[in-house]
Coordinates of C-alpha atoms in Angstrom, one line a residue:
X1 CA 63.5 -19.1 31.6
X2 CA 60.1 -19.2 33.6
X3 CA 57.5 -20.3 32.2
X4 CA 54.3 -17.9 31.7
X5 CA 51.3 -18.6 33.8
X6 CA 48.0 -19.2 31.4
X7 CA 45.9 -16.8 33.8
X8 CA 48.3 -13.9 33.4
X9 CA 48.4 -14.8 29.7
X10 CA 44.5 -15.3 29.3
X11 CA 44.1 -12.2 31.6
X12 CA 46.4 -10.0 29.3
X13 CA 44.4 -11.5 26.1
X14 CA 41.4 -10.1 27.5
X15 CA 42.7 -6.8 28.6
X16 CA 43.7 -6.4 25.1
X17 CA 40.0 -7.2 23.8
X18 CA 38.6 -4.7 26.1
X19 CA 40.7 -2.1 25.5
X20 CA 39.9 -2.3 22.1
X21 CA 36.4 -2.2 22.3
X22 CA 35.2 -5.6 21.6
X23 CA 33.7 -5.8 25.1
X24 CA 33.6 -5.2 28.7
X25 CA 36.5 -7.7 30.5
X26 CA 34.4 -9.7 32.5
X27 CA 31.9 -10.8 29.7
X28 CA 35.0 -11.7 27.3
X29 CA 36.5 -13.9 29.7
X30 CA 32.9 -15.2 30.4
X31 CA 32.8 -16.1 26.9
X32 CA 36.2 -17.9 26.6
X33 CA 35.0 -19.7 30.4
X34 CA 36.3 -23.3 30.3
X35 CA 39.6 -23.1 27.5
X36 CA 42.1 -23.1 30.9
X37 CA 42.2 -26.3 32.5
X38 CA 42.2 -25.4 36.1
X39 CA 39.6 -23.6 37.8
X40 CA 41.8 -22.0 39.9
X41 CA 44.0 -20.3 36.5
X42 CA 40.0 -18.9 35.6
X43 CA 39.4 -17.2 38.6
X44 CA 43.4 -15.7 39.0
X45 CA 42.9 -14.5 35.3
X46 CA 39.5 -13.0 36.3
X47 CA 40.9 -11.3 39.7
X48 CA 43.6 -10.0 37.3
X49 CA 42.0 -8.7 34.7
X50 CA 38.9 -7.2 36.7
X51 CA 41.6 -5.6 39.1
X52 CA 43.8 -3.7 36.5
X53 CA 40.4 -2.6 34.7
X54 CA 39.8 -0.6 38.1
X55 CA 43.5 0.3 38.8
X56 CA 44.5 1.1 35.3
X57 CA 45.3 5.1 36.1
X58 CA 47.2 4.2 39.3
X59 CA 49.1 1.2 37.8
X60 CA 50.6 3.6 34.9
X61 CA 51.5 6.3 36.8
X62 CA 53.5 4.1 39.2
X63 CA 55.3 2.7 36.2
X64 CA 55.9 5.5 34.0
X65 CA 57.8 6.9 36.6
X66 CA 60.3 4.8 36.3
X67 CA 60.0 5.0 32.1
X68 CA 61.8 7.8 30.2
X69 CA 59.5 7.6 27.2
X70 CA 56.2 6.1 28.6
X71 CA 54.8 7.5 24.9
X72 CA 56.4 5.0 23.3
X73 CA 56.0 1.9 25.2
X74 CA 53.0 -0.4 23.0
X75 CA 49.8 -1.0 23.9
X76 CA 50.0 -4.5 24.0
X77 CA 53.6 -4.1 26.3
X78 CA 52.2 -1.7 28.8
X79 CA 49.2 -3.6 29.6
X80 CA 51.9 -6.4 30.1
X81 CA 53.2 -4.1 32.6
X82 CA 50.5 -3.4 34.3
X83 CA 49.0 -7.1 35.4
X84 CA 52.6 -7.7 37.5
X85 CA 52.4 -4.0 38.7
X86 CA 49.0 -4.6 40.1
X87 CA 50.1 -7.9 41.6
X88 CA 52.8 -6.3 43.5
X89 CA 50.5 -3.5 44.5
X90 CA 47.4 -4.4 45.1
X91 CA 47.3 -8.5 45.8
X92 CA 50.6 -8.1 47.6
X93 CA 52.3 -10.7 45.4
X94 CA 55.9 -11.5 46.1
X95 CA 58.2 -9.3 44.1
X96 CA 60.4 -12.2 42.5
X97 CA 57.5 -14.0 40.9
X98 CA 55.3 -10.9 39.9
X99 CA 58.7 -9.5 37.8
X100 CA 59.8 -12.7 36.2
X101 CA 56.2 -13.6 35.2
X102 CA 55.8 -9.9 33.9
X103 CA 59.0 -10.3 32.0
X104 CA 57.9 -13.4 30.5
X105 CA 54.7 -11.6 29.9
X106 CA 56.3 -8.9 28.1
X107 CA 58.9 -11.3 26.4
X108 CA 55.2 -12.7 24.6
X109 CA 54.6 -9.8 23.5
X110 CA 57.6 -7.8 22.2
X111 CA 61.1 -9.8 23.2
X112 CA 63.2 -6.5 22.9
X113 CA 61.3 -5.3 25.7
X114 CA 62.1 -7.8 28.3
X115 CA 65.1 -5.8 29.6
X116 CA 62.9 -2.7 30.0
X117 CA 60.1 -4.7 31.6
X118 CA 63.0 -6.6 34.5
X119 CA 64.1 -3.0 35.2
X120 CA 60.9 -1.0 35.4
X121 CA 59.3 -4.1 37.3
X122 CA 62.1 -4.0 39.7
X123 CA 61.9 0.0 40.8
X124 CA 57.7 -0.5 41.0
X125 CA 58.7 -3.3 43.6
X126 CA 61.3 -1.3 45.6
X127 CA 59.3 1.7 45.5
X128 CA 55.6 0.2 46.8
X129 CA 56.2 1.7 49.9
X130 CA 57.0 4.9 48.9
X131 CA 54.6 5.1 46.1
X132 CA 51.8 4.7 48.4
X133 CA 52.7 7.2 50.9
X134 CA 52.8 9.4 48.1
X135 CA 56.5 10.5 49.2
X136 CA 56.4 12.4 45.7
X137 CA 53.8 14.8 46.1
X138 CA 53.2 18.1 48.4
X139 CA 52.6 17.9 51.9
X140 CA 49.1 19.2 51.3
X141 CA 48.1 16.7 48.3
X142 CA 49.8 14.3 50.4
X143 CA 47.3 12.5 52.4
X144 CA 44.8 12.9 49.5
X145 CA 46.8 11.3 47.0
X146 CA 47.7 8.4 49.3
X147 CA 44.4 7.3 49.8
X148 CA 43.8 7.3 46.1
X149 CA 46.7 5.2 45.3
X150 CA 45.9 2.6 47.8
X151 CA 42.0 2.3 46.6
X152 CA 43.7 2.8 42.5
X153 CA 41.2 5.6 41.8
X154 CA 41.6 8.7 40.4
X155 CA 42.2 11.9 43.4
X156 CA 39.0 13.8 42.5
X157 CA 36.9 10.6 42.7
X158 CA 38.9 9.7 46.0
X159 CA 37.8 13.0 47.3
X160 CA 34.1 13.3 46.4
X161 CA 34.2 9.4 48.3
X162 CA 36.1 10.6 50.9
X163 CA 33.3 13.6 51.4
X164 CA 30.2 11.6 51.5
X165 CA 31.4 8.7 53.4
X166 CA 32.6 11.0 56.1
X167 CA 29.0 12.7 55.9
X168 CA 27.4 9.4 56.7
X169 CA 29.7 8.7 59.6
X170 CA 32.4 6.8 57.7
X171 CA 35.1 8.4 57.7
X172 CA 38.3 7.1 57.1
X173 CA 36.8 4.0 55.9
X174 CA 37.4 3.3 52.1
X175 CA 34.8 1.5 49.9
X176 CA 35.7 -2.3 49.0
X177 CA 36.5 -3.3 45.5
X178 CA 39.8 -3.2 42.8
X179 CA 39.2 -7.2 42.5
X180 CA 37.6 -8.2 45.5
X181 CA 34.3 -10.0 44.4
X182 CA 31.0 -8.8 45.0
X183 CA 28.6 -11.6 46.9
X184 CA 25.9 -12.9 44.6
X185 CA 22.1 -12.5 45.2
X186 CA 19.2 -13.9 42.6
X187 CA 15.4 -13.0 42.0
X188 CA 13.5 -16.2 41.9
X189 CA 10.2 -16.1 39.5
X190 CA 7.0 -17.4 41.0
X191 CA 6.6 -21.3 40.3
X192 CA 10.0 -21.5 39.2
X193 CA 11.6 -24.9 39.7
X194 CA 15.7 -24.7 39.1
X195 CA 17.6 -27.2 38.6
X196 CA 18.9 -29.4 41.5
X197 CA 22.5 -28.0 41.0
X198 CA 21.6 -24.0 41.3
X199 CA 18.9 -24.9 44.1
X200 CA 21.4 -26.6 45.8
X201 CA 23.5 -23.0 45.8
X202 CA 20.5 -20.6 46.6
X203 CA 20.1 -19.4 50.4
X204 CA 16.8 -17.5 51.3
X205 CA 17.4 -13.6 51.7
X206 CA 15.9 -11.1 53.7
X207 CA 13.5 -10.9 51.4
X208 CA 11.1 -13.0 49.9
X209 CA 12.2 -14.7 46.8
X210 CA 15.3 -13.2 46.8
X211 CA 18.3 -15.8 47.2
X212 CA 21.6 -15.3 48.3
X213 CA 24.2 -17.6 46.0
X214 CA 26.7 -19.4 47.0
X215 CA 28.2 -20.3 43.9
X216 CA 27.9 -17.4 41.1
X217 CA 29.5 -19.9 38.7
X218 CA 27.1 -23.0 39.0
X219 CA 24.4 -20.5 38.1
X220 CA 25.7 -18.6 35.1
X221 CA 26.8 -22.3 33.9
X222 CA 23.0 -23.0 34.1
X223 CA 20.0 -22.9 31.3
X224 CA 17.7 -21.7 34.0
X225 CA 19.1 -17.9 34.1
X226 CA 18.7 -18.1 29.8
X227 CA 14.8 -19.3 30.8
X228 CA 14.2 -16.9 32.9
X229 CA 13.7 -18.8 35.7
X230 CA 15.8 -16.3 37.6
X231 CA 17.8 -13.1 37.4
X232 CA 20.9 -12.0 38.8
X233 CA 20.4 -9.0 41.1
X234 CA 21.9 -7.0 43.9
X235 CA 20.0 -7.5 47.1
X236 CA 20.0 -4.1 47.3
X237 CA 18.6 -3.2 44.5
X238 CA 15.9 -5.9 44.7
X239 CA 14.7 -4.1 47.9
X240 CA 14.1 -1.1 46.1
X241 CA 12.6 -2.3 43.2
X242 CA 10.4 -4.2 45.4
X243 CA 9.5 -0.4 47.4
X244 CA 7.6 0.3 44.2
X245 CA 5.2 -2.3 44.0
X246 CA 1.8 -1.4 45.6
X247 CA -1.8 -1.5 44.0
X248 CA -2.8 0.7 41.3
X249 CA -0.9 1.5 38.2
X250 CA 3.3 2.0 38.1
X251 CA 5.6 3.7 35.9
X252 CA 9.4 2.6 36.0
X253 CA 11.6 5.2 34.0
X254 CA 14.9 4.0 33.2
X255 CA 14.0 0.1 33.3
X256 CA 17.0 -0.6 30.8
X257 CA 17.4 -4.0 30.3
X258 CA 14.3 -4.7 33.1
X259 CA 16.2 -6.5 35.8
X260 CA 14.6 -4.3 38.2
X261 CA 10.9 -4.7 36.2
X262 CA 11.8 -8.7 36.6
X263 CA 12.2 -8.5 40.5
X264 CA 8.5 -5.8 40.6
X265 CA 6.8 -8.5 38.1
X266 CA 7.6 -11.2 40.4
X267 CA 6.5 -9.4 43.5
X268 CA 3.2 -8.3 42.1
X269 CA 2.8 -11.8 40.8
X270 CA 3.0 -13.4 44.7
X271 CA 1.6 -10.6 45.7
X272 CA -1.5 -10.8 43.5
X273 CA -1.8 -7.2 42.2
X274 CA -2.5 -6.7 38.5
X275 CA -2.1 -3.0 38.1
X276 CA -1.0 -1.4 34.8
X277 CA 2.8 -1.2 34.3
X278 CA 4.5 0.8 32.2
X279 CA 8.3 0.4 31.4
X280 CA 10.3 3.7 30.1
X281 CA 13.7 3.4 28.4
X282 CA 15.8 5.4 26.0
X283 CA 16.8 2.7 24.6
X284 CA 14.2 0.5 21.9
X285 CA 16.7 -2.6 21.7
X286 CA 16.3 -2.7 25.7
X287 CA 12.9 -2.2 25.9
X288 CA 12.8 -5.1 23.7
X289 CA 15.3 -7.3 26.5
X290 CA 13.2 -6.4 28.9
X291 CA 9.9 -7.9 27.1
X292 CA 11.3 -11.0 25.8
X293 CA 12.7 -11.5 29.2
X294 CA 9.3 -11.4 30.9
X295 CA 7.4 -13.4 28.5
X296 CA 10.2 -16.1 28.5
X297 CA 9.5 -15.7 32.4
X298 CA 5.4 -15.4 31.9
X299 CA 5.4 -12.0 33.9
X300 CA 5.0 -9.8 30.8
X301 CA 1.0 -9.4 31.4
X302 CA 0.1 -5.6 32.2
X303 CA 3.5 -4.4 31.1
X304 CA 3.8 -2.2 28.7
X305 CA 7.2 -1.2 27.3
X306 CA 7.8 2.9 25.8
X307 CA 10.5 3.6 24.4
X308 CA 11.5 7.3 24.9
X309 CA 13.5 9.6 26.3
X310 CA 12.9 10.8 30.4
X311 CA 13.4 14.0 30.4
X312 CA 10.5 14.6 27.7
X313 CA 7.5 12.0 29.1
X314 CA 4.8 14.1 27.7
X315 CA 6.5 12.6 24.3
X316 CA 7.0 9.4 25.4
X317 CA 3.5 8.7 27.0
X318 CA 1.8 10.5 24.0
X319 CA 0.6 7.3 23.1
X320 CA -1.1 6.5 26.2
X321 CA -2.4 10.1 27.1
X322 CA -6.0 11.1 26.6
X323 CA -6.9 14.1 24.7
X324 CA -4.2 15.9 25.8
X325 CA -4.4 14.8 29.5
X326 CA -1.5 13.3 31.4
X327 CA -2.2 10.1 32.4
X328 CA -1.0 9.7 36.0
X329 CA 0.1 6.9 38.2
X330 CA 0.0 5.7 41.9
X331 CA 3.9 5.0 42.0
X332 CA 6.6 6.3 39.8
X333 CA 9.5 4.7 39.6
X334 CA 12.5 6.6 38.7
X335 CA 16.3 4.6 38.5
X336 CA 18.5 7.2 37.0
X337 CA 21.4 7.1 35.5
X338 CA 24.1 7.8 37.7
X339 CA 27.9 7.4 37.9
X340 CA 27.4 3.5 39.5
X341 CA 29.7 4.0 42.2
X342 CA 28.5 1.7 44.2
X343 CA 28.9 -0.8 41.9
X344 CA 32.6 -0.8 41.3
X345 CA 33.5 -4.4 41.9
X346 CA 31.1 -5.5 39.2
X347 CA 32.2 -2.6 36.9
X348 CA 35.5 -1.9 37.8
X349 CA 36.1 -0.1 34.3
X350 CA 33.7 2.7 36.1
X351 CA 36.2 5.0 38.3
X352 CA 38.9 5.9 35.4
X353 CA 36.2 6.6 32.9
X354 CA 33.9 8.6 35.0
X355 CA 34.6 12.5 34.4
X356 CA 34.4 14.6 37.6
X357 CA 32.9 17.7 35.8
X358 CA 29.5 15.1 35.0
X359 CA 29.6 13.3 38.5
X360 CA 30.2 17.4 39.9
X361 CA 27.4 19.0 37.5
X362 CA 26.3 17.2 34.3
X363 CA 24.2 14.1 36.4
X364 CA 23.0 15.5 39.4
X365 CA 21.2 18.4 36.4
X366 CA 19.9 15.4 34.9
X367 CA 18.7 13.8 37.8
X368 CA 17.0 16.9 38.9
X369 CA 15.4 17.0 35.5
X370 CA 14.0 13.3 35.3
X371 CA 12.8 13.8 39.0
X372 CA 11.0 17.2 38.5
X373 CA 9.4 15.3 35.3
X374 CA 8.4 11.9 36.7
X375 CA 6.7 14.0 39.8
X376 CA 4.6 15.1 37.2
X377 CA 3.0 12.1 36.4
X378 CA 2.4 10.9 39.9
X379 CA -1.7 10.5 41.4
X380 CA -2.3 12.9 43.9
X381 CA -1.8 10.6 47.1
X382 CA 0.7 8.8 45.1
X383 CA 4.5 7.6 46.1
X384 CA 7.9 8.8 43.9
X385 CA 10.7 6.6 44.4
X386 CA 14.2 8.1 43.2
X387 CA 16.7 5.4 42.9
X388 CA 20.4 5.4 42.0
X389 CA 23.6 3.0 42.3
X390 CA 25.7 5.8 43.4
X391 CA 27.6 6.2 47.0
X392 CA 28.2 10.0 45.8
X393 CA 26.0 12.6 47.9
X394 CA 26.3 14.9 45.0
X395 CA 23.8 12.4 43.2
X396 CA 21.2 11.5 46.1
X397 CA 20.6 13.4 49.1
X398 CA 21.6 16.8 47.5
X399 CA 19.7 16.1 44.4
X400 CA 16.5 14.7 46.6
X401 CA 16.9 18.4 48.6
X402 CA 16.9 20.5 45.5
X403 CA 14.0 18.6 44.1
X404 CA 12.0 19.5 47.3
X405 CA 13.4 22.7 47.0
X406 CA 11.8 23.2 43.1
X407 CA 8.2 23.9 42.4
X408 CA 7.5 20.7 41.9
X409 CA 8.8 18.9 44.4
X410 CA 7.2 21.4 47.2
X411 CA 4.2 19.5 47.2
X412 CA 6.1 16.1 48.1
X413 CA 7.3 15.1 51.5
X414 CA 9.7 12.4 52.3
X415 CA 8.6 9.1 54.1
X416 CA 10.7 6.3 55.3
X417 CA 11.5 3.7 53.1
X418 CA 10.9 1.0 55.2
X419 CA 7.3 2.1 55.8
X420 CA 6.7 1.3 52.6
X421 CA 3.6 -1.3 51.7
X422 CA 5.6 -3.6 50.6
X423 CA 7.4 -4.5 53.8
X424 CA 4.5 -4.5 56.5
X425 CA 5.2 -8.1 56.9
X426 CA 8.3 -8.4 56.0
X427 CA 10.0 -7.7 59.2
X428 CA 13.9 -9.0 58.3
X429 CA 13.6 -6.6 55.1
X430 CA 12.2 -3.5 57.2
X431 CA 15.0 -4.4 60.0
X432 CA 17.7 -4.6 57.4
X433 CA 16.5 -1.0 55.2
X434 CA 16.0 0.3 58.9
X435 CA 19.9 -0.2 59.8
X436 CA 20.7 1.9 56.5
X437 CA 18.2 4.4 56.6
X438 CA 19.0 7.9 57.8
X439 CA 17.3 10.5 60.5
X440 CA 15.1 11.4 57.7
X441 CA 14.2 7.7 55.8
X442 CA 16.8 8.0 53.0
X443 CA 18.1 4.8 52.1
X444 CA 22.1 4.4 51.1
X445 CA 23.5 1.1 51.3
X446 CA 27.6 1.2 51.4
X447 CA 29.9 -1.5 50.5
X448 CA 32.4 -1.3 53.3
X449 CA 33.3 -5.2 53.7
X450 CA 33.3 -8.0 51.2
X451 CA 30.2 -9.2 52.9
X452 CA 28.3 -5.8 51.8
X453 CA 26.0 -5.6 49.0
X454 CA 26.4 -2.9 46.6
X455 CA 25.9 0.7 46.9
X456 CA 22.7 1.9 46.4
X457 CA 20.1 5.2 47.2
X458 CA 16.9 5.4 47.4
X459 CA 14.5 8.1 48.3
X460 CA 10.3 7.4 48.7
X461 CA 8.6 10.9 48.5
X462 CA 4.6 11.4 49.3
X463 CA 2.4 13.9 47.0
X464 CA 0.4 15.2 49.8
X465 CA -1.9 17.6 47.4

C-alpha cells in the first residue's frame, strides 16, 4: 500500500476547513505554518490547495463524468478526488503517482471508496487529452470551452477574459494563475528599520519605498509586518494609491482594511504634505483596522476614518459638512469593489464564485453610482481617481465612458496617469505606468507571465469647471 503524502493530506484538511466556512485556504494553512516538517511538503500542500480552490468547477466536471451518481459521492471524498485530478490536469503530474496517492487519499477518508476513486482516477488520466480539447462538446462551444478548461474557469468568465484581453491587443494570450504564485512587493513606512532578515529580502522597486520581496515567507514569519513597519502590497496597486497623493485635502472611498491609505500615508509622510484625509468604508470593524494600523505605524495624523456607505456620501460626510454644504476635496479617491480579477492567484476562490449576471450588470451599476457620487465631492480643479482590481472591460473602460457620458461626469476630462504629481520625478514609475497606459491615459496592468504584478485599472479624471 502507498503511503499518503502529508502535503496532499494537510492540503485536503484545509480544503475541508474552507469549504466549510471557517476560512479562506490560504490563511488556514498560514495558521497551521510549521506542523509538516519539510518545507518543501508546505509549499506542495499550498500549490494544492490554492490550485483546486481556483479549478474546483473544472476539476468536478472532469470527474463526474466518469461517476454515475456524482450526488452521492461525500464531501470529504470528492474533494479527495479533486487534489489528484488537479495534479494530473493542471501540474502535469505523472498519472501512476497522482491515482495511487488519490486512492490512498480517499482510502483516509471513506475505505469503501477506494475502488471508486482507482477507477474514476484512471478515466480522468486517460481522458486529459480529450477533456481539454473539449472533444465532448459542439463544434461551436468547442474552442470556447477548451480554453476554459485549460485556465479551470468557468465558460462565461473565459469569455468576458477572452473579450477584453483581445481588446487590449492580447488576444489569444490567457491570464496567469490556478497555483502559480504571484511575486511579492512591500510598502516600507518612513523611518522604518526591519529586521536584518526581511531587509536582507527587500529589493528597491520602481517606486520609492516600495520593495520587491524575495522571500514572502521570511516576511510573514516576521514581527515587523504585525508593527506596522511594513505592508504587503501589489506594486500595482501601490502606484495607484500613490496617484492620489498631491497637496490639499483627499478622500479615499472604499479604504477597507487601509492597505492602500498605508502606502498614501507613507507617501505624504516623505513627501511632506499634511493635508486632511478622510477614509470611507462600509464597513466600521475595517475602518477600525485601518486606524489601529496607522497609529501602530505613526501615520494616523490627519486621517480621519467614516464609516458609511458610498453610494449615499451626503450621509456619510454629514458629520463633516457645514450647514448643509458639501465639503469638497482636491483628490477623490475611489477603489471600488469589483470582481478582483486580476487578482486571481492570491484569491483563487474568486472565478467559481463570481456570478456573471453581477460582473455583466450588477457592479459595473454600482461603479457607475460610486463614481457619479464621489465626482460630487471633488474641488473645482480637482483630480478623480477610479480604481479597480479587475482585468474585465465591463468594469473600467466602459464604466469610465458612461461616467463621462452622465451629467456629472461631462464636466471631467481624462488625463494620463503618469502625468500625475506624484511621478514628476519619478521617471522609472512614469516609464513603467507609461508601458501600460492606453492611447487615451487609462491604466490596466495584466498578469500575463509569472513575473507580472496583478491586474489592476486605473482612470485620473480632471474637473475642468
Amino acid at each position: 500500500m502507498t503511503k499518503l503524502s502529508p502535503a496532499r493530506r494537510r492540503a485536503h484538511s484545509a480544503l475541508i476547513e474552507a469549504q466549510d466556512g471557517r476560512g479562506f485556504v490560504r490563511d488556514i494553512l498560514a495558521a497551521s505554518a510549521g506542523t509538516l516538517s519539510d518545507a518543501r511538503d508546505e509549499a506542495f500542500a499550498l500549490t494544492l490547495a490554492l490550485g483546486v480552490t481556483a479549478t474546483v468547477g473544472a476539476l468536478d466536471e472532469a470527474l463526474d463524468r466518469y461517476i454515475a451518481k456524482p450526488s452521492k459521492v461525500s464531501a470529504r471524498v470528492r474533494m479527495a478526488l479533486r487534489i489528484p485530478a488537479f495534479e494530473m490536469l493542471y501540474l502535469d503530474t505523472p498519472g501512476h503517482v497522482a491515482v495511487s496517492q488519490g486512492v490512498e487519499l480517499v482510502r483516509s477518508q471513506a475505505r469503501s471508496a477506494a475502488g471508486l476513486a482507482n477507477a474514476v482516477l484512471r478515466r480522468v488520466d486517460e481522458g486529459r487529452a480529450a477533456f481539454f480539447a473539449a472533444t465532448d462538446v459542439s463544434d461551436g462551444e468547442r474552442e470556447l470551452t477548451a480554453r476554459a478548461r485549460r485556465q479551470g474557469i468557468p465558460a462565461w468568465l473565459a469569455c468576458m477574459l477572452d473579450a477584453s484581453l483581445a481588446r487590449r491587443g492580447f488576444g489569444g494570450k490567457l491570464l496567469c494563475f490556478n497555483g502559480i504564485a504571484a511575486p511579492t512587493c512591500a510598502c516600507m513606512c518612513p523611518d522604518a528599520v526591519c529586521s536584518g532578515d526581511v531587509s536582507d529580502c527587500l529589493e528597491p522597486s520602481v517606486l520609492e519605498g516600495s520593495y520587491l520581496v524575495r522571500s514572502p515567507a521570511v516576511v510573514a514569519a516576521s514581527s515587523d509586518l504585525a508593527q506596522g513597519k511594513l505592508v504587503i502590497s501589489d506594486l500595482n496597486a501601490q502606484l495607484i494609491a500613490a496617484s492620489a497623493v498631491r497637496p490639499g485635502s483627499c478622500l479615499e472611498i472604499g479604504a477597507g482594511r487601509g492597505t492602500k491609505t498605508y502606502v498614501m500615508a507613507c507617501r505624504a509622510n516623505r513627501s511632506g504634505l499634511r493635508g486632511r484625509h478622510v477614509a470611507v468604508d462600509l464597513s466600521a470593524a475595517k475602518c477600525e483596522i485601518n486606524r489601529l494600523r496607522l497609529e501602530q505605524a505613526g501615520l494616523a495624523e490627519g486621517i480621519e476614518f467614516a464609516p458609511g456607505d458610498g453610494c449615499n456620501l451626503d450621509a456619510t460626510l454629514a458629520h463633516i459638512d457645514v450647514a448643509g454644504e458639501r465639503t469638497l476635496f482636491d483628490t477623490v479617491f475611489l477603489d471600488a469593489p469589483c470582481s478582483g480579477t486580476g487578482t486571481m492567484r492570491r484569491h483563487p476562490e474568486i472565478p467559481w464564485r463570481l456570478v456573471s449576471s453581477d460582473v455583466e450588470d450588477g457592479l459595473p451599476k454600482l461603479q457607475l453610482q460610486l463614481l457619479q457620487g464621489a465626482s460630487r465631492r471633488v474641488k473645482p480643479g480637482g483630480e478623480l481617481i477610479y480604481a479597480t482590481c479587475s482585468v474585465l472591460e465591463e468594469e473600467n473602460e466602459q464604466v469610465i465612458d458612461a461616467f463621462l457620458q452622465s451629467e456629472q461626469g461631462r464636466a471631467f476630462k481624462l488625463a494620463p496617469l503618469h502625468e500625475a504629481d506624484p511621478f514628476k520625478d519619478e521617471t522609472e514609475a512614469m516609464a513603467y505606468i507609461c508601458e501600460r497606459e492606453d492611447m487615451r491615459g487609462l491604466f490596466q496592468s495584466t498578469p500575463l507571465s509569472p513575473t507580472d504584478f496583478d491586474g489592476h485599472f486605473c482612470a485620473r479624471l480632471i474637473y475642468q469647471i
